[in-house]
mmCIF file of C-alpha atoms in Angstrom:
data_model
loop_
_atom_site.group_PDB
_atom_site.id
_atom_site.type_symbol
_atom_site.label_atom_id
_atom_site.label_comp_id
_atom_site.label_asym_id
_atom_site.label_seq_id
_atom_site.Cartn_x
_atom_site.Cartn_y
_atom_site.Cartn_z
ATOM 1 C CA MET A 8 78.934 61.735 82.876
ATOM 2 C CA ALA A 9 79.208 65.468 83.663
ATOM 3 C CA ASP A 10 78.022 68.031 81.153
ATOM 4 C CA VAL A 11 80.618 70.311 79.591
ATOM 5 C CA GLU A 12 79.854 73.996 79.920
ATOM 6 C CA LEU A 13 81.202 76.308 77.222
ATOM 7 C CA VAL A 14 82.606 79.599 78.461
ATOM 8 C CA GLU A 15 83.558 82.819 76.696
ATOM 9 C CA PRO A 16 87.299 83.309 76.226
ATOM 10 C CA ARG A 17 88.656 85.879 78.677
ATOM 11 C CA ILE A 18 91.538 87.018 76.507
ATOM 12 C CA GLN A 19 91.590 88.342 72.975
ATOM 13 C CA ILE A 20 94.796 89.017 71.088
ATOM 14 C CA LYS A 21 94.899 91.584 68.306
ATOM 15 C CA GLN A 22 97.951 92.330 66.190
ATOM 16 C CA TRP A 23 98.689 94.943 63.593
ATOM 17 C CA ARG A 24 101.659 96.756 62.112
ATOM 18 C CA GLU A 25 102.316 100.181 60.686
ATOM 19 C CA LEU A 26 105.017 101.241 58.267
ATOM 20 C CA LEU A 27 106.839 104.565 58.553
ATOM 21 C CA MET A 28 109.345 104.998 55.757
ATOM 22 C CA ASP A 29 111.528 101.884 56.101
ATOM 23 C CA THR A 30 110.623 101.047 59.720
ATOM 24 C CA THR A 31 107.883 98.550 60.557
ATOM 25 C CA ILE A 32 106.353 99.003 64.004
ATOM 26 C CA HIS A 33 104.546 95.965 65.439
ATOM 27 C CA PHE A 34 101.654 96.185 67.895
ATOM 28 C CA GLN A 35 100.174 93.386 70.012
ATOM 29 C CA LEU A 36 97.136 94.046 72.176
ATOM 30 C CA TYR A 37 96.008 91.553 74.786
ATOM 31 C CA GLU A 38 92.479 92.344 75.914
ATOM 32 C CA LEU A 39 91.968 90.722 79.282
ATOM 33 C CA LYS A 40 88.711 90.643 81.220
ATOM 34 C CA ASP A 41 89.362 93.828 83.198
ATOM 35 C CA SER A 42 92.595 95.250 81.729
ATOM 36 C CA LEU A 43 94.697 95.713 78.605
ATOM 37 C CA TYR A 44 98.305 94.909 77.748
ATOM 38 C CA LEU A 45 99.880 96.617 74.720
ATOM 39 C CA TRP A 46 103.321 95.692 73.393
ATOM 40 C CA ILE A 47 104.943 97.964 70.803
ATOM 41 C CA GLY A 48 108.217 97.124 69.091
ATOM 42 C CA THR A 49 110.173 96.546 65.914
ATOM 43 C CA SER A 50 111.202 93.337 64.171
ATOM 44 C CA THR A 51 113.695 92.660 66.974
ATOM 45 C CA PRO A 52 111.448 91.510 69.844
ATOM 46 C CA SER A 53 112.317 92.870 73.272
ATOM 47 C CA MET A 54 110.633 93.979 76.471
ATOM 48 C CA ASN A 55 112.771 96.678 78.023
ATOM 49 C CA ASN A 56 110.063 98.391 80.045
ATOM 50 C CA LEU A 57 106.530 97.969 81.349
ATOM 51 C CA TYR A 58 104.172 100.596 82.725
ATOM 52 C CA LEU A 59 100.814 100.262 84.451
ATOM 53 C CA SER A 60 98.253 103.081 84.476
ATOM 54 C CA ILE A 61 94.955 103.199 86.303
ATOM 55 C CA GLN A 62 92.314 105.912 86.015
ATOM 56 C CA THR A 63 90.847 106.716 89.433
ATOM 57 C CA ASP A 64 87.899 108.818 90.583
ATOM 58 C CA PHE A 65 90.248 110.972 92.678
ATOM 59 C CA ASP A 66 92.196 112.643 89.871
ATOM 60 C CA LYS A 67 91.537 113.637 86.267
ATOM 61 C CA TYR A 68 94.902 112.104 85.309
ATOM 62 C CA ALA A 69 95.655 108.395 85.396
ATOM 63 C CA SER A 70 98.058 107.099 88.020
ATOM 64 C CA VAL A 71 101.180 105.671 86.355
ATOM 65 C CA MET A 72 103.664 103.179 87.790
ATOM 66 C CA SER A 73 106.821 101.734 86.271
ATOM 67 C CA VAL A 74 106.786 97.956 86.700
ATOM 68 C CA MET A 75 110.078 97.544 84.842
ATOM 69 C CA GLY A 76 112.537 99.875 83.117
ATOM 70 C CA ASN A 77 112.250 103.538 82.287
ATOM 71 C CA ASN A 78 110.571 105.016 79.215
ATOM 72 C CA ALA A 79 108.654 108.304 79.176
ATOM 73 C CA ASN A 80 106.834 107.311 75.957
ATOM 74 C CA ALA A 81 105.439 104.143 77.549
ATOM 75 C CA SER A 82 104.402 106.112 80.625
ATOM 76 C CA SER A 83 102.566 108.770 78.618
ATOM 77 C CA LEU A 84 100.829 106.306 76.303
ATOM 78 C CA SER A 85 99.793 104.053 79.177
ATOM 79 C CA ALA A 86 98.164 106.995 80.972
ATOM 80 C CA LYS A 87 96.274 108.099 77.841
ATOM 81 C CA LEU A 88 94.988 104.576 77.185
ATOM 82 C CA ALA A 89 93.863 104.090 80.805
ATOM 83 C CA LYS A 90 91.845 107.292 80.586
ATOM 84 C CA LEU A 91 90.427 106.440 77.154
ATOM 85 C CA MET A 92 89.545 102.828 77.984
ATOM 86 C CA ALA A 93 88.538 103.374 81.647
ATOM 87 C CA ARG A 94 90.446 100.299 82.794
ATOM 88 C CA PRO A 95 93.991 99.452 83.826
ATOM 89 C CA CYS A 96 96.484 99.479 80.949
ATOM 90 C CA PHE A 97 99.919 97.896 80.769
ATOM 91 C CA VAL A 98 102.221 99.240 78.047
ATOM 92 C CA SER A 99 105.628 98.018 76.925
ATOM 93 C CA TYR A 100 107.174 100.433 74.398
ATOM 94 C CA ASN A 101 110.279 99.092 72.663
ATOM 95 C CA VAL A 102 111.030 101.469 69.781
ATOM 96 C CA GLU A 103 114.306 103.380 69.401
ATOM 97 C CA ALA A 104 114.089 107.173 69.179
ATOM 98 C CA MET A 105 114.110 108.510 65.606
ATOM 99 C CA GLY A 106 112.901 112.092 65.104
ATOM 100 C CA ASP A 107 109.136 112.344 65.577
ATOM 101 C CA LEU A 108 108.634 108.580 65.605
ATOM 102 C CA HIS A 109 107.247 108.515 69.159
ATOM 103 C CA GLU A 110 104.529 111.060 68.359
ATOM 104 C CA TRP A 111 103.641 109.106 65.217
ATOM 105 C CA VAL A 112 103.426 105.792 67.133
ATOM 106 C CA GLN A 113 101.258 107.358 69.833
ATOM 107 C CA MET A 114 98.973 108.905 67.195
ATOM 108 C CA LYS A 115 98.592 105.532 65.414
ATOM 109 C CA VAL A 116 97.757 103.721 68.682
ATOM 110 C CA LEU A 117 95.160 106.296 69.724
ATOM 111 C CA GLU A 118 93.591 106.280 66.224
ATOM 112 C CA LYS A 119 93.355 102.470 66.323
ATOM 113 C CA PHE A 120 91.839 102.413 69.800
ATOM 114 C CA LYS A 121 89.289 105.106 69.004
ATOM 115 C CA SER A 122 88.230 103.480 65.732
ATOM 116 C CA GLU A 123 88.207 99.791 66.696
ATOM 117 C CA PHE A 124 88.492 99.117 70.399
ATOM 118 C CA VAL A 125 86.541 101.809 72.213
ATOM 119 C CA SER A 126 82.923 100.840 72.710
ATOM 120 C CA VAL A 127 80.987 104.009 73.387
#
């Protein structure tokens, strides 16, 4: 009989939510072996856009590509995360515009990444 070899899981899923006034924003982070996928949305699940950013040695800014849809907030956040995490980052940002909500969401994501996910 062959021996069974245990292996480390190659994906970790982390979820959290933040409340701003009466709006709950949900976050799901999929940490893959060499990349990250972050979904941001409200209680109505959707995936209206998807951006991929990669930090290269050739430019101080991350390269950003729209895989699906169009959303400047997803593009910006994806680029910041790719630079911060030094690996490819996929971001799907599905939150309707309400005042300064986008800046608040981006601030919360960057705070979370810097405090819990960045290993320096």
